[in-house]
XYZ file of C-alpha atoms in Angstrom:
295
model
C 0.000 0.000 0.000
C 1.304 3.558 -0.151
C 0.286 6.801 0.636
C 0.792 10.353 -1.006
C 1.830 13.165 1.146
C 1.066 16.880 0.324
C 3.625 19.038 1.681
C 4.613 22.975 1.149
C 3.726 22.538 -2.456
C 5.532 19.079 -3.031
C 4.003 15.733 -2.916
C 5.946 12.520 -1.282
C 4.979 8.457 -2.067
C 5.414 6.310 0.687
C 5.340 2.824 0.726
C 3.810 1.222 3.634
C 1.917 -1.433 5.475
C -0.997 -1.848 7.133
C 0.627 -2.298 10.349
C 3.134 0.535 9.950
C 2.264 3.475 12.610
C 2.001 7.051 12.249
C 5.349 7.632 14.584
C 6.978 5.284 11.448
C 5.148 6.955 8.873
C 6.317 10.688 9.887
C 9.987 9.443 10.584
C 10.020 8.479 6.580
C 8.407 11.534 5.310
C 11.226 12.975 7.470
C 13.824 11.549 5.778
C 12.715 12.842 2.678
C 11.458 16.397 3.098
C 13.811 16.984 6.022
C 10.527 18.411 8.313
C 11.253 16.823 11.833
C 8.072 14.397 13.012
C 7.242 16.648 16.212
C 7.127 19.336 13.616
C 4.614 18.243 11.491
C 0.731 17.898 11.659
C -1.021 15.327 9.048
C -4.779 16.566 8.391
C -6.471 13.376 9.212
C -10.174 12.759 9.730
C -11.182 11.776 13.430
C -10.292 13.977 16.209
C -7.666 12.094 17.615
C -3.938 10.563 16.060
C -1.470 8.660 17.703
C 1.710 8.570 16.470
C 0.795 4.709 18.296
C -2.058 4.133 15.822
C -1.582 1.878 12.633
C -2.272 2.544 8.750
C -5.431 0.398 9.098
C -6.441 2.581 12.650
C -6.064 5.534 11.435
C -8.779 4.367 8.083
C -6.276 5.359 5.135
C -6.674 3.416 1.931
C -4.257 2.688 -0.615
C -3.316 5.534 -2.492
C -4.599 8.066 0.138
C -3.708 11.502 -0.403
C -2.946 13.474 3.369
C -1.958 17.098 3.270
C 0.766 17.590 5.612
C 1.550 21.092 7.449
C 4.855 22.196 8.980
C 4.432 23.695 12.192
C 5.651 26.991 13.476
C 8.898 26.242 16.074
C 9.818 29.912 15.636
C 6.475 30.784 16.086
C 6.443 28.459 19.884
C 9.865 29.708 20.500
C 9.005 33.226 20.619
C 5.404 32.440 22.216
C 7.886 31.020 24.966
C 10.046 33.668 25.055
C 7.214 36.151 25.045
C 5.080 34.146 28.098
C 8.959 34.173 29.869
C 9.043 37.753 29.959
C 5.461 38.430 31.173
C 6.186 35.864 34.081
C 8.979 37.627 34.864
C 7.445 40.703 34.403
C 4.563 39.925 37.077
C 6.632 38.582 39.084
C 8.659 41.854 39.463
C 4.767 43.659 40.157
C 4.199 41.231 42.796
C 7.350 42.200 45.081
C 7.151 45.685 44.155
C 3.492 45.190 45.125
C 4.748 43.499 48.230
C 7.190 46.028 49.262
C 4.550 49.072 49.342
C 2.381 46.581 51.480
C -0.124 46.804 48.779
C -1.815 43.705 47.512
C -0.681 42.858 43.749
C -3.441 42.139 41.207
C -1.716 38.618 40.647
C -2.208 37.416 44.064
C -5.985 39.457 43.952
C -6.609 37.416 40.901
C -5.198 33.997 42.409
C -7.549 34.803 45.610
C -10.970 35.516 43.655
C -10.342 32.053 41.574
C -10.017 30.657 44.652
C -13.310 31.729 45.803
C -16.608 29.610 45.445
C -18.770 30.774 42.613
C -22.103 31.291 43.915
C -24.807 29.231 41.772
C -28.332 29.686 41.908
C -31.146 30.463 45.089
C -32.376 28.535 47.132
C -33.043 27.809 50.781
C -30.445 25.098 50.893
C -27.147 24.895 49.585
C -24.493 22.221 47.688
C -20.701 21.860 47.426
C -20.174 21.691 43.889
C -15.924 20.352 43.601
C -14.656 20.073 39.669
C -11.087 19.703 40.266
C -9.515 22.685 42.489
C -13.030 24.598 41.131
C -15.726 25.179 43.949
C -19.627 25.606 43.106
C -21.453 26.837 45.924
C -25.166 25.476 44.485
C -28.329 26.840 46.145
C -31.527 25.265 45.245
C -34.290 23.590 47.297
C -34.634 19.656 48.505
C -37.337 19.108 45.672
C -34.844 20.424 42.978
C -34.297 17.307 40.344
C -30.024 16.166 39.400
C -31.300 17.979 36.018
C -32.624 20.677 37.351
C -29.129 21.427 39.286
C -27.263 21.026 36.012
C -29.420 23.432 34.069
C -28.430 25.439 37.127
C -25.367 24.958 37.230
C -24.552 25.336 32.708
C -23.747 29.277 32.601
C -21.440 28.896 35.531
C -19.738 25.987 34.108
C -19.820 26.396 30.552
C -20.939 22.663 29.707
C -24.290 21.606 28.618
C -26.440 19.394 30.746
C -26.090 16.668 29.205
C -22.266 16.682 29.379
C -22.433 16.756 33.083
C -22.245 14.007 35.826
C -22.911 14.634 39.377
C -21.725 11.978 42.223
C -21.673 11.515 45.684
C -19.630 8.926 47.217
C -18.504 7.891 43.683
C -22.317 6.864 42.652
C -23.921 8.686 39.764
C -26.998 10.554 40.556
C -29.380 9.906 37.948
C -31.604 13.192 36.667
C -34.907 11.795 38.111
C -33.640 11.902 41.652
C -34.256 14.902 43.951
C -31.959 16.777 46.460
C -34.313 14.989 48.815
C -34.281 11.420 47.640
C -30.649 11.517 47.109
C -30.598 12.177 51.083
C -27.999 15.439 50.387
C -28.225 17.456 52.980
C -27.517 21.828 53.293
C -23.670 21.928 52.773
C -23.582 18.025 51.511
C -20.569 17.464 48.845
C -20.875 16.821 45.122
C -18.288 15.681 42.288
C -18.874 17.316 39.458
C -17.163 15.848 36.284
C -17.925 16.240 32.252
C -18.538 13.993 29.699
C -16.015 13.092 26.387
C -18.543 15.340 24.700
C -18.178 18.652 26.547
C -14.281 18.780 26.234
C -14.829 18.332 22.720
C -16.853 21.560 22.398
C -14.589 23.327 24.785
C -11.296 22.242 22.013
C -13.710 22.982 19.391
C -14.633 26.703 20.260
C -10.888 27.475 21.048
C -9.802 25.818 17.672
C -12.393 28.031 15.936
C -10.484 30.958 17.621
C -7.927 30.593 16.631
C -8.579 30.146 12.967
C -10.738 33.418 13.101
C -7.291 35.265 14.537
C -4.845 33.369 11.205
C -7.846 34.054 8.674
C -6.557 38.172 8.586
C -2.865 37.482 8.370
C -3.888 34.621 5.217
C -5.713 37.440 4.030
C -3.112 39.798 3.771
C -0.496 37.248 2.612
C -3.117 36.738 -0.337
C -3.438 40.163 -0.910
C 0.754 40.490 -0.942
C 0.677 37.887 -3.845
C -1.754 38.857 -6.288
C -0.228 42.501 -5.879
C 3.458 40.872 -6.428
C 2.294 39.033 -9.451
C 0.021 42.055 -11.389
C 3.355 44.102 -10.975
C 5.131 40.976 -12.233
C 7.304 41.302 -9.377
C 8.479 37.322 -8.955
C 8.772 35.252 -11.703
C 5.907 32.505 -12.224
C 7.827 29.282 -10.269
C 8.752 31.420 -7.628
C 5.098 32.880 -6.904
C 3.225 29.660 -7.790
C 5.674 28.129 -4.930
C 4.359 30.792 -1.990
C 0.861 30.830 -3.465
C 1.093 26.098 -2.885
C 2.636 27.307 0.938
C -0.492 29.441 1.219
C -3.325 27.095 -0.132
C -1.825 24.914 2.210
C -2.868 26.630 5.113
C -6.124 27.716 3.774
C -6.859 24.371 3.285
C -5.735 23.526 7.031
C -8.331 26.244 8.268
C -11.150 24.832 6.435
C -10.563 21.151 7.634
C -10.390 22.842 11.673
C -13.361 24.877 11.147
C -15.461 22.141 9.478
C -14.579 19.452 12.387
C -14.959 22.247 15.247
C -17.660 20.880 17.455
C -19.132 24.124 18.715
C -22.313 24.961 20.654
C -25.341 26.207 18.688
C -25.772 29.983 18.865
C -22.832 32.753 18.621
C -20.214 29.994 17.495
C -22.245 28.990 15.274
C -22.061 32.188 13.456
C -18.977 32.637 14.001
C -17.777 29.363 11.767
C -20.069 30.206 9.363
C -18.432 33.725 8.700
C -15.400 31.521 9.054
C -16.355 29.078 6.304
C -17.388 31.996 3.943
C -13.951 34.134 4.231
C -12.082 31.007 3.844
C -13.869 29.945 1.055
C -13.869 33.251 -0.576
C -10.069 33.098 -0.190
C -10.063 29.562 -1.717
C -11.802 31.289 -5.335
C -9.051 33.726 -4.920
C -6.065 30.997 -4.994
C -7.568 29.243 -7.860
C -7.711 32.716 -9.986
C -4.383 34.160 -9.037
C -2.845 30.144 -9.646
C -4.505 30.260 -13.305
C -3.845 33.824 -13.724
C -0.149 32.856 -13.210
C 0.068 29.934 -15.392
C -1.537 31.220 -18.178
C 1.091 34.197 -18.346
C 0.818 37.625 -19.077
């Protein structure tokens, strides 16, 4: 079986079996292209790829053709380098903050997360623990479990459904009442989500971020067709950036199509998404024909 791998404008053939991994598979296409493994990101369907999974997990077929993106080290480096200096940064606020006696914003902002966020009303009220996160719940003893996670969604950003309440490890089912459940005024309960909700959570801040890269692909776009009706670069040259750009076009409309967002203002949101990109997409294929065709 082999596989043909779009990258940066080139395309590589591997040969490979079924029980070859993706770990293997990126090593190879390493030794070819010279793009480290950790450095590059294969646009797979499914949510999740392990570089443990196999050629027949992952659901490629023979002659499968998987664009392949190079991702930005510089990019992390100076992410690093910029999150080193605000650390360092704060931490010079704090003692200058502690050296006037004067409480910094840092430690203001680490005591208010601290604090239990007050849910609901009530004449009775629940411990709500999700992690280091405290609920304080308020609701009354003939409340139903679903009624307490409808109370409980705006404060904790996950739907209903996503959410599973238990006491002493037991699930409490969304029939049972505050009362039947025998919970008492200050009585303990786990919160923790289902796969679902995480997946919504990943999916709004993937979405995000695509909306932030969808001006500077833009502009790139705009950079090229400018270069080329001034005939700035010759045609090999500009039909090389313009393959680096579709690239990543293409990349944005694969993570805004598989974003798994909540109905509503997201919603919108990929749609505009969708549009620009694939307004940018009729764009490529112009300026790429414009190009070959010649002047």
């Amino acid at each position: 079986m082999r596989i043909r791998l779009a990258l940066g404008g080139n395309t590589h053939v591997i040969e490979a079996s079924e029980d070859e991994t993706l770990g293997s598979l990126k090593t190879r296409l390493a030794q070819q292209c010279g793009v480290e493994p950790q450095h590059q990101r294969w646009l797979l369907k499914g949510s999740k790829h392990l570089d443990t999974m196999t050629f027949k997990e992952l659901a490629l077929k023979d002659d499968a053709k998987v664009m392949v993106l190079r991702t930005n080290k510089d990019a992390a480096t100076a992410s690093a380098t910029t999150a080193t200096t605000a650390s360092m940064t704060a931490s010079s606020s704090v003692s200058s903050d502690q050296t006037t006696g004067s409480e910094s914003k840092t430690d203001l902002a680490q005591r208010e997360s601290n604090e239990p966020v007050q849910v609901g009303t009530g004449s009775m009220m629940l411990i709500i623990k999700h992690g280091k996160k405290t609920y304080h719940l308020h609701c009354e003893a003939d409340a139903t479990v679903l009624q307490l996670k409808h109370t409980l969604k705006p404060a904790v950003a996950g739907l209903a459904d996503h959410q599973r309440l238990l006491v002493s490890g037991c699930e409490l089912a969304n029939t049972d009442t505050v009362r039947e459940r025998g919970l008492l005024d200050g009585s303990r309960v786990m919160l923790l989500f289902k796969e679902g909700h995480h997946a919504r959570v990943e999916g709004v801040h993937l979405l995000e971020q695509v909306a932030t890269q969808i001006a500077g692909l833009q502009e790139r776009l705009s950079k090229l067709e400018k270069r080329h009706s001034h005939r700035v670069d010759e045609a090999p040259l500009l039909l090389t950036a313009l393959g680096a750009l579709a690239d990543e076009v293409e990349a944005a409309v694969h993570d805004v199509n598989n974003a798994q967002v909540p109905e509503g203002e997201h919603s919108q949101k990929r749609q505009d998404a969708q549009k620009e990109l694939e307004q940018m997409r009729a764009r490529i294929r112009q300026l790429r024909e414009s190009i070959s065709t010649g002047p």
